[in-house]
Coordinates of C-alpha atoms in Angstrom, one line a residue:
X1 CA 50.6 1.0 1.6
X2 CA 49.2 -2.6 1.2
X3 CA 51.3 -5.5 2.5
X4 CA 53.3 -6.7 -0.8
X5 CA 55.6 -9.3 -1.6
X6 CA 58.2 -7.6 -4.1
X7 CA 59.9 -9.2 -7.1
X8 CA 63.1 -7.2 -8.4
X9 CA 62.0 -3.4 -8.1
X10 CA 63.6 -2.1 -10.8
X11 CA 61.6 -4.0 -13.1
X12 CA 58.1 -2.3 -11.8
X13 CA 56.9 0.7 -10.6
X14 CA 55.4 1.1 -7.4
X15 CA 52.0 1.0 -6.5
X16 CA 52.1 4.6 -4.8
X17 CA 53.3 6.5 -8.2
X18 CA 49.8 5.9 -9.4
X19 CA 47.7 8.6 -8.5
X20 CA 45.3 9.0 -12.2
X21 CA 42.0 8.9 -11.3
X22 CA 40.8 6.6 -14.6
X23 CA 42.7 4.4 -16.2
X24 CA 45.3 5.6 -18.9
X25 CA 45.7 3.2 -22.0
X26 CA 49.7 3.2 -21.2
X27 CA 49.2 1.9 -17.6
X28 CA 48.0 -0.9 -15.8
X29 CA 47.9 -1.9 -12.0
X30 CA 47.6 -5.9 -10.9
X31 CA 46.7 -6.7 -7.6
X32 CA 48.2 -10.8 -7.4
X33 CA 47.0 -12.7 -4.7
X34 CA 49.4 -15.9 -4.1
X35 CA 51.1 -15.9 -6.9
X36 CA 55.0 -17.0 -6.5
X37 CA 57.3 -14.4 -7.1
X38 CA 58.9 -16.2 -10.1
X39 CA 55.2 -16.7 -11.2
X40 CA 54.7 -12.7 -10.4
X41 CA 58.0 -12.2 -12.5
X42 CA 56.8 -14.0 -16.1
X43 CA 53.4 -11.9 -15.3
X44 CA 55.2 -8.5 -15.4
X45 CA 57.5 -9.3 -18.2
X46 CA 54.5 -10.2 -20.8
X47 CA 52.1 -7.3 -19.5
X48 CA 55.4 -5.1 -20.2
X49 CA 55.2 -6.4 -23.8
X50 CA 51.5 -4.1 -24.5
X51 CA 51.5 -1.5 -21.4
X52 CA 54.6 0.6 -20.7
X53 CA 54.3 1.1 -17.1
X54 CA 53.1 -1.5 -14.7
X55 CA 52.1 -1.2 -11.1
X56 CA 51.5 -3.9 -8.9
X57 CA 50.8 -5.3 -5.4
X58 CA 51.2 -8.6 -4.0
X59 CA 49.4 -10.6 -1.1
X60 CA 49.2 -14.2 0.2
X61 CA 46.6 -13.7 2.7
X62 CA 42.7 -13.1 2.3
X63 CA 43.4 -9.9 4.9
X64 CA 46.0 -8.6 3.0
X65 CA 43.6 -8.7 -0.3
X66 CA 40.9 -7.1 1.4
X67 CA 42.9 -4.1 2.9
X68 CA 44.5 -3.3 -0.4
X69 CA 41.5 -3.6 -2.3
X70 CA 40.0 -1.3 0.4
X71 CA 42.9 1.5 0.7
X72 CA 44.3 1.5 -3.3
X73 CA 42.3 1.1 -7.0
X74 CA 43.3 -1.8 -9.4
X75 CA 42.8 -2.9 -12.7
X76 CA 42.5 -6.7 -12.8
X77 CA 43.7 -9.3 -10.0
X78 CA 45.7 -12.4 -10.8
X79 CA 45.0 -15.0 -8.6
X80 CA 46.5 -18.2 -9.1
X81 CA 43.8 -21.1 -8.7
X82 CA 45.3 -24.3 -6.0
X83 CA 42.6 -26.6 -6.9
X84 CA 40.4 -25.8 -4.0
X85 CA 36.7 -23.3 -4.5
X86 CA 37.7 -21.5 -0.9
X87 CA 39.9 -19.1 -2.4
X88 CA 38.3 -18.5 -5.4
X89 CA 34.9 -17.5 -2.5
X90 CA 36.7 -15.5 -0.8
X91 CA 37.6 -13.1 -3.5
X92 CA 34.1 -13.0 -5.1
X93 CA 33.0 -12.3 -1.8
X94 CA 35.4 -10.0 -0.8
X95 CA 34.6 -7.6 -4.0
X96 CA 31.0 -8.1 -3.8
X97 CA 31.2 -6.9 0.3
X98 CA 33.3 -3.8 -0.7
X99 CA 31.0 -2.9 -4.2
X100 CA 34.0 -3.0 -6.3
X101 CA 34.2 -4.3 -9.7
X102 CA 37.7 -5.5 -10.5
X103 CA 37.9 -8.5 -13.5
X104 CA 39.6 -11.5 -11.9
X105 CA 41.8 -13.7 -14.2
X106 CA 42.7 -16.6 -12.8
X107 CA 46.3 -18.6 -13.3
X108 CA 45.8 -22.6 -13.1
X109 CA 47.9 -25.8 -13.2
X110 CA 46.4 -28.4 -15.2
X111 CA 43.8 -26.6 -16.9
X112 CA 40.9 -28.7 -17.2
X113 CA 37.3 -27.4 -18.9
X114 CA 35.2 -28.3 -16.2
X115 CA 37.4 -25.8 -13.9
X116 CA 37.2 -22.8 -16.8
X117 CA 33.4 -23.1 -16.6
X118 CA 33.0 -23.2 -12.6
X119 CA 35.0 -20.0 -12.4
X120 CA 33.6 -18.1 -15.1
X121 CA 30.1 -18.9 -13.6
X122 CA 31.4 -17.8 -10.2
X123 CA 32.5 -14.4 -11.9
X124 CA 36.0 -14.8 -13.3
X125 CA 37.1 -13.0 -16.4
X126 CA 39.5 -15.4 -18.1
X127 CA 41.5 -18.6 -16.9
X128 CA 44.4 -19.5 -18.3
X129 CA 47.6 -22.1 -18.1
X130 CA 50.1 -20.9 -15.8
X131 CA 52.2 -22.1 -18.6
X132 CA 50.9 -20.2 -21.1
X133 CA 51.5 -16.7 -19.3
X134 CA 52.1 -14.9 -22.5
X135 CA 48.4 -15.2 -22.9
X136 CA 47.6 -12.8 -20.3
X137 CA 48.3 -9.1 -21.4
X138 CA 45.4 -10.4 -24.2
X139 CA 43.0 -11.8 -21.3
X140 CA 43.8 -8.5 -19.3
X141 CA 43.0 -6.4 -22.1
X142 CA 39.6 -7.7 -23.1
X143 CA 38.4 -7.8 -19.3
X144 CA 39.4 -4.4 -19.2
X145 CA 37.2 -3.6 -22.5
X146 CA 34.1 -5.6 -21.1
X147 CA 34.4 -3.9 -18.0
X148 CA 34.1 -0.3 -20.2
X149 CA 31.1 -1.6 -21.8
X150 CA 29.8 -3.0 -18.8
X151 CA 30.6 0.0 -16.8
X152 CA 28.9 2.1 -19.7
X153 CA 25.7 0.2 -19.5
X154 CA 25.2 0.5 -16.3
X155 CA 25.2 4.2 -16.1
X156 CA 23.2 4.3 -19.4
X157 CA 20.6 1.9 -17.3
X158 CA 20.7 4.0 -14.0
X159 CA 20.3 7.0 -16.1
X160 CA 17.6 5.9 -17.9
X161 CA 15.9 4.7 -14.4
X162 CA 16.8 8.1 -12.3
X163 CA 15.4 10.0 -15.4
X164 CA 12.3 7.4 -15.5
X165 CA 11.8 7.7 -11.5
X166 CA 11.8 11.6 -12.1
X167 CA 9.5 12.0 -14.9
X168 CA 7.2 9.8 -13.1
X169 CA 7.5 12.6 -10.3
X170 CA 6.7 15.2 -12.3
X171 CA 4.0 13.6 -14.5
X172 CA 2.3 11.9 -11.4
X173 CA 2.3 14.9 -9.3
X174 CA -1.6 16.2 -9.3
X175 CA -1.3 19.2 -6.2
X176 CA 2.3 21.2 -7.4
X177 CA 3.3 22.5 -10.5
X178 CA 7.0 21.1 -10.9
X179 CA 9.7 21.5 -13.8
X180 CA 13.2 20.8 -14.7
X181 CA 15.0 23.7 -15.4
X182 CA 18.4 23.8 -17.3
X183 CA 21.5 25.3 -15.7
X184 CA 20.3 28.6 -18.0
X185 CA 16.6 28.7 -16.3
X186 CA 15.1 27.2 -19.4
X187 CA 12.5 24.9 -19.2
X188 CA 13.5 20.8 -19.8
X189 CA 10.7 19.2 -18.4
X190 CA 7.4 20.2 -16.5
X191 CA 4.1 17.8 -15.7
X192 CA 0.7 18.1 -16.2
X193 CA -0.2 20.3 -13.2
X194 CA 2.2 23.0 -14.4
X195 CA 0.5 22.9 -17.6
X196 CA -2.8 23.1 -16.3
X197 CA -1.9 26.1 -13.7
X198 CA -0.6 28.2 -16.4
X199 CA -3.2 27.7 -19.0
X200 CA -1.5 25.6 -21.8
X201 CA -2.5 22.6 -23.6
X202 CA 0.8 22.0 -25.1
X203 CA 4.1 20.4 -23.6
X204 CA 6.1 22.0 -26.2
X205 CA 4.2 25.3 -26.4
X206 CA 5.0 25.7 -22.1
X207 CA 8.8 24.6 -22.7
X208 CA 9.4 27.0 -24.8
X209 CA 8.6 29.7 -21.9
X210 CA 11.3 31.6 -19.6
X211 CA 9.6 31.7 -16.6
X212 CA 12.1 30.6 -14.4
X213 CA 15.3 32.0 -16.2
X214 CA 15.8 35.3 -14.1
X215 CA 15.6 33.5 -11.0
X216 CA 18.1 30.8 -11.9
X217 CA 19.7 33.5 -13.6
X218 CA 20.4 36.1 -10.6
X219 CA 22.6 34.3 -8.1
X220 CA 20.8 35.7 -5.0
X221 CA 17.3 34.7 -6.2
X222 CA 18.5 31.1 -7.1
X223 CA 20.3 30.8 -3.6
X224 CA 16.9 31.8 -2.0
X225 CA 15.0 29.4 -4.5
X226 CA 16.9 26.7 -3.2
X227 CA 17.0 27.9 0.4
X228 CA 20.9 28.5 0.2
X229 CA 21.2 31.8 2.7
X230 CA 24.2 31.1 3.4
X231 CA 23.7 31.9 7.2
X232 CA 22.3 29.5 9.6
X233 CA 18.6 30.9 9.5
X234 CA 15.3 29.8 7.2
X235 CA 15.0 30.6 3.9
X236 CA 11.8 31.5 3.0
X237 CA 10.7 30.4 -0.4
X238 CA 9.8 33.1 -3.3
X239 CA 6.8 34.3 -4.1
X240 CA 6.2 35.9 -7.1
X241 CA 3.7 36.4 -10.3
X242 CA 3.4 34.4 -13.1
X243 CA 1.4 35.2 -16.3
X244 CA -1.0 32.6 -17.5
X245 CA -1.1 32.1 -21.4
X246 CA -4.7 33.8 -20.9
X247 CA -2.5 36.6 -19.4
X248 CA -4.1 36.1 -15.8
X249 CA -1.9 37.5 -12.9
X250 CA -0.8 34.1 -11.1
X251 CA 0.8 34.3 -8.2
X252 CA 2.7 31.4 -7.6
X253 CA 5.1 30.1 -4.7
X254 CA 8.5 28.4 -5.9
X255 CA 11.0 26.3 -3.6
X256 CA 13.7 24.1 -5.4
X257 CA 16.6 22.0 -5.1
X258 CA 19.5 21.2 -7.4
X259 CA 20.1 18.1 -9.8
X260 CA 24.0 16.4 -9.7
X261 CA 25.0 13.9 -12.3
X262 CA 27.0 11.0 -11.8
X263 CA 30.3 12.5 -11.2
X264 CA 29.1 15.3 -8.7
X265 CA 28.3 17.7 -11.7
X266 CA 25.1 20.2 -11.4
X267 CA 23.1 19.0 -14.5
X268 CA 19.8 21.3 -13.7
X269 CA 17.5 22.5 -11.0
X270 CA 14.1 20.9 -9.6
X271 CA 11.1 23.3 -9.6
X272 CA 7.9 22.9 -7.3
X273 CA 5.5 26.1 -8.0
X274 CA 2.4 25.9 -5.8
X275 CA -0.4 28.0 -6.6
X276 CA -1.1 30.8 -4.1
X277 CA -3.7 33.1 -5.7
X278 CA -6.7 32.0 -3.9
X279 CA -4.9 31.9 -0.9
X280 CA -3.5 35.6 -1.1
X281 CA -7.2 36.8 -2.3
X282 CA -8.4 35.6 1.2
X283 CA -5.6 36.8 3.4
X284 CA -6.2 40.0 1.8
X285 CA -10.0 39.6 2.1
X286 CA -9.6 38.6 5.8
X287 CA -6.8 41.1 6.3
X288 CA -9.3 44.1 4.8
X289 CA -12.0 42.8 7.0
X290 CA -10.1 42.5 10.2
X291 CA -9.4 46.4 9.4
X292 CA -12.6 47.5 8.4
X293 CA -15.7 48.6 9.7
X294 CA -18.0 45.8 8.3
X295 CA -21.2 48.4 8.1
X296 CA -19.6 51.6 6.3
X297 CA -16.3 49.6 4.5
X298 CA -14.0 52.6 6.8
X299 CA -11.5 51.7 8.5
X300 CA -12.2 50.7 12.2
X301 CA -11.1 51.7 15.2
X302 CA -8.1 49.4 15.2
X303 CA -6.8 50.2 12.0
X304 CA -7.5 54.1 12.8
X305 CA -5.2 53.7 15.8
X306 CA -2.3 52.2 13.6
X307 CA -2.8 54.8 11.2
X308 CA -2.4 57.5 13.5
X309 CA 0.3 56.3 15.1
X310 CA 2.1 55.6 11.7
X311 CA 1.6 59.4 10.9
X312 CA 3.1 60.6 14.9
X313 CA 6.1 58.5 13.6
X314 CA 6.7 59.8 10.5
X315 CA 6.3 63.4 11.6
X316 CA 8.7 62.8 14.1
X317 CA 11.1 62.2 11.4
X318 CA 10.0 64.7 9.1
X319 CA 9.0 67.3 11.0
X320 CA 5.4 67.7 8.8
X321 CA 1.8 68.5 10.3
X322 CA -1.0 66.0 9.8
X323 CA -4.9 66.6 11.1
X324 CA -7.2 64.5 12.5
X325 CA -11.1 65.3 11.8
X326 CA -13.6 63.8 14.3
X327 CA -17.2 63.8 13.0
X328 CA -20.2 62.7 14.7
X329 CA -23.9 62.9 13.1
X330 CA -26.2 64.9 14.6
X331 CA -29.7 63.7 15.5
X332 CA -28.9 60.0 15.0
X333 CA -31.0 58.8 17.9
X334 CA -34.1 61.1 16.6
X335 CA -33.5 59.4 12.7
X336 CA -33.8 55.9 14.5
X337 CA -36.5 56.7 16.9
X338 CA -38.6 58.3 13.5
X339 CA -37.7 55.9 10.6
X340 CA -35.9 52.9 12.1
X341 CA -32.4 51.3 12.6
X342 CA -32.3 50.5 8.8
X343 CA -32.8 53.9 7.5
X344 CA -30.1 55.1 10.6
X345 CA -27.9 52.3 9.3
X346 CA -28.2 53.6 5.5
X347 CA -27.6 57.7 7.2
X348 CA -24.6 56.2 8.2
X349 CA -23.1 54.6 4.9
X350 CA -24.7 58.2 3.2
X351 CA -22.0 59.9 5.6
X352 CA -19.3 57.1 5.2
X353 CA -19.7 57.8 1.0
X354 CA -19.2 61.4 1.6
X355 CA -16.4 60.9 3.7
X356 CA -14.1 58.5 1.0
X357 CA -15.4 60.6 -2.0
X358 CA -13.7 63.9 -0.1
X359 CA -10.4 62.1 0.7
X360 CA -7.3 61.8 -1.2
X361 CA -5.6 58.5 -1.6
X362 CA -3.4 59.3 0.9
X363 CA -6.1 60.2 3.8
X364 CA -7.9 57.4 6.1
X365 CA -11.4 57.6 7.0
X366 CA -12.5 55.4 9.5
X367 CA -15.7 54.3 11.5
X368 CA -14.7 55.8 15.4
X369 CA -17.8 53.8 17.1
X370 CA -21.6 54.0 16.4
X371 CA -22.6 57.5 14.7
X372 CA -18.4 58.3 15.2
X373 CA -16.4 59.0 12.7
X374 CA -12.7 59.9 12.1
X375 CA -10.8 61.6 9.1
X376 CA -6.5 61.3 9.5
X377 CA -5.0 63.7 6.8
X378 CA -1.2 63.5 6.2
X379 CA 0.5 66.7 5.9
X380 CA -2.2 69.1 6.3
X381 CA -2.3 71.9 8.2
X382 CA -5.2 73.4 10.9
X383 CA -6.4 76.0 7.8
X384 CA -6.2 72.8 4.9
X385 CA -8.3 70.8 7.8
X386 CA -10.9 73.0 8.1
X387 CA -11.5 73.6 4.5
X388 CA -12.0 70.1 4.3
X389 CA -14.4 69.7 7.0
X390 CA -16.4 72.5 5.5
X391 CA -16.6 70.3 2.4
X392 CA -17.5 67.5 4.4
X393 CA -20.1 69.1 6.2
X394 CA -21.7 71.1 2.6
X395 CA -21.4 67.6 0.8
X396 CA -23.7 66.0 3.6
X397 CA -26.1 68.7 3.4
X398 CA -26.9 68.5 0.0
X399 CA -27.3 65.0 0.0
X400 CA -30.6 64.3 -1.9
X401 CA -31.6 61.4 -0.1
X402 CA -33.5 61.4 2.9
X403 CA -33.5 61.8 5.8
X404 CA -31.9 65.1 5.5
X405 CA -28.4 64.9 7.4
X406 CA -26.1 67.5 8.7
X407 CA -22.5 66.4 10.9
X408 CA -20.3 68.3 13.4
X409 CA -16.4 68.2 13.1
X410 CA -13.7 68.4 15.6
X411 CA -10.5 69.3 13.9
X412 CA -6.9 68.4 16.0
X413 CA -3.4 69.1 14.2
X414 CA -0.2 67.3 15.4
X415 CA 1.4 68.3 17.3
X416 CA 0.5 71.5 18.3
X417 CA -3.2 70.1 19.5
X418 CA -1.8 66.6 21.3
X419 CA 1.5 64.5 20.8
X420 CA -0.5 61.0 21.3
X421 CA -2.9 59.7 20.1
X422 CA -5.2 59.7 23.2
X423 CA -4.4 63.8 23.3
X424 CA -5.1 64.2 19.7
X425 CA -8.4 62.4 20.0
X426 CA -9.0 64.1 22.9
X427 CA -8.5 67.7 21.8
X428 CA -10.4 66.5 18.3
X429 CA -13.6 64.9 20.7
X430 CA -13.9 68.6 23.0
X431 CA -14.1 70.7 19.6
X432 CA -16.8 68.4 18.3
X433 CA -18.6 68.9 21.5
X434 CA -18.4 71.9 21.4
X435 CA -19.9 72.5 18.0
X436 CA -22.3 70.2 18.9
X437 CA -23.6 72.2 21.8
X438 CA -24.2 75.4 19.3
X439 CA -26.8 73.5 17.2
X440 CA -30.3 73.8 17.6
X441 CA -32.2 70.9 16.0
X442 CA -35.8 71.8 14.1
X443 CA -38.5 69.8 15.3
X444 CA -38.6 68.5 11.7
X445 CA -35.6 66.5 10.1
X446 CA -34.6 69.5 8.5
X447 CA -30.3 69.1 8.1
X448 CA -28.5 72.0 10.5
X449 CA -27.0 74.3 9.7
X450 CA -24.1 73.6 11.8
X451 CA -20.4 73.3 10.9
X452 CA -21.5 75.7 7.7

């Protein structure tokens, strides 16, 4: 409670019995600084006359004014004016150091012109006559209405600049797409960038697209678009696809952030979409080569090894078979000695075309290591494996192209043939070997009959 000096109390009502957060049309508070208390009196009795309940305070000191005007929210102050410009400082200065706006009307003895016009220039609202008291519910009034428009215009200005400042942003913005979205997902606003990402030449034509509504719409994809997990780790932002008015697949990366108006209200939500498509197209270019054998287009040995051991793992859990075929071409040395490295390089891609046109989708066949190959077949058994290496093996034969080709084939089954990899490709290797020690090789490159 601020320091007060109190005229009869059953004529006001206390400060603390004001607790409305804007001003009601019925009520008024005055903060008087050094007014008399007979002075104080008059005051209440006209202000009576147009509001029905008034609240006041009343200091003497510059301290006193300053902690009220800190800790409690007034109307208007009444200050009466003693003929000397250090009081009438210290209040202008006191309100401009705490960024309150509260009209001051001043009460003087022997009003002179000269003194109306110093204090309205220094910031005062009215002055009157302290004889002519019954002038000031009228003075307090208007203040009150200027300060409304002033008030207004002010937020209509900072409005108009916070709206400026962001379009700006979103216009000016050449590397993200960004948007405004309404509290719906809609579209509000979006710059030039956006426009250009997603293929339209038209502002209006792009607002009038949802793209953002099921996000903003579902409340755990617009807590993750604006990085709101609610637990204290990262958020990553999403990533998702976009259509392009060409109908392109875009795939596009969106973070965001939420918009407040002036009372602490969410207004809309902020949108930056970044353009990931390229990017993705590489990863998955680099990924596919960092996999792959970069003669044949198989699978290498790395990505062989992960495959295999994905398969152990799932028939741990499932309790299903799967086979793993290990092929190596016969006679490669005698094709490279004969027609060269090329033609042995193109006998091997012959063998690698063989291999992915007698696979299913769900098979893997890989590059093992020079003329090394592997096959790994899901849920197949050791009778299913070796009709498919006979099929390998035929299709090989008959290829047209020459040199004439033939391939042996080791076939392992998990897990009755190994329960590792290194035992699976073990057992696999010693069959292969061991067909490989029953073929005879023409002296011609005529294919083998091997693995037949």
């Amino acid at each position: 409670m601020c320091p007060t000096l109190e005229p009869s109390s059953n004529q006001t009502m206390r400060a603390s019995a004001y607790n409305a957060v804007e001003r009601s049309p019925d009520f008024v508070r005055i903060l008087f600084f050094h007014c008399s208390p007979p002075d104080i009196e008059r005051c209440l009795h006209e202000l009576k006359r147009l509001w029905s309940a008034v609240s006041f305070d009343a200091v003497l000191t510059p301290e006193q004014l300053a902690e009220c005007l800190r800790l409690e929210s007034y109307d208007a102050i009444v200050a009466e004016h003693l003929n000397s410009d250090c009081k009438e400082r210290e209040v202008f200065d006191l309100l401009r150091q705490i960024e309150k706006s509260v009209p001051v009307v001043f009460l003087v003895h022997n009003l002179k012109r000269e003194i109306v016009a110093e204090l309205i220039l220094k910031g005062a609202a009215n002055c009157l006559e302290i004889d002519n008291i019954g002038h000031l519910p009228v003075a307090i009034h208007r203040a009150l209405d200027e300060k409304v428009l002033r008030d207004q215009r002010d937020r209509a200005e900072k409005d108009l600049r916070r709206s400026e400042a962001r379009y700006r942003a979103l216009a000016g913005n050449l590397i993200y797409g960004t948007c405004r979205c309404g509290l719906d997902g809609t579209f509000v606003e979006v710059n030039a960038t956006m426009m250009k990402m997603l293929g339209y030449g038209s502002r209006k034509e792009l607002l009038a697209q949802h793209l953002a509504r099921d996000i903003i719409q579902d409340p755990l994809r617009r807590a993750q678009l604006l990085g709101q997990s609610g637990v204290d780790v990262p958020v990553d932002p999403i990533e998702i696809e976009w259509k392009r008015k060409d109908r392109a697949v875009l795939k596009v990366r969106l973070s965001g952030q939420e918009v407040f108006g002036e009372r602490g209200e969410l207004e809309a939500y902020e949108v930056i979409a970044e353009d990931v498509t390229k990017q993705r197209e590489l990863e998955d270019h680099l990924r596919r080569q960092a996999a792959s054998d970069p003669l044949t287009g198989l699978a290498n040995y790395r990505h062989l090894v992960g495959v295999l051991d994905s398969e152990i793992r799932r028939s741990m859990r499932t309790g299903r078979e799967f086979a793993l075929l290990f092929l190596d071409v016969d006679g490669l040395k005698r094709i490279n000695d004969r027609n060269g490295h090329l033609i042995g390089s193109q006998a091997l891609c012959r063998v690698a075309d063989v291999l992915s046109s007698c696979c299913r989708d769900i098979d893997t066949p890989a590059r093992y290591g020079g003329d090394e190959f592997a096959l790994v077949l899901p849920e197949t058994n050791a009778q299913e494996a070796h009709q498919v290496a006979l099929r390998i093996c035929e299709s090989v034969a008959k290829d047209a192209n020459g040199p004439r080709l033939s391939v042996s084939v080791g076939v392992a089954v998990y897990p009755q043939n190994g329960n590792s990899i290194e035992s699976l490709l073990t057992d696999a290797d010693s069959k292969l070997y061991s067909m490989k020690q029953r073929i005879v090789l023409p002296a011609e490159s005529t294919h083998s009959e091997a693995g037949r």
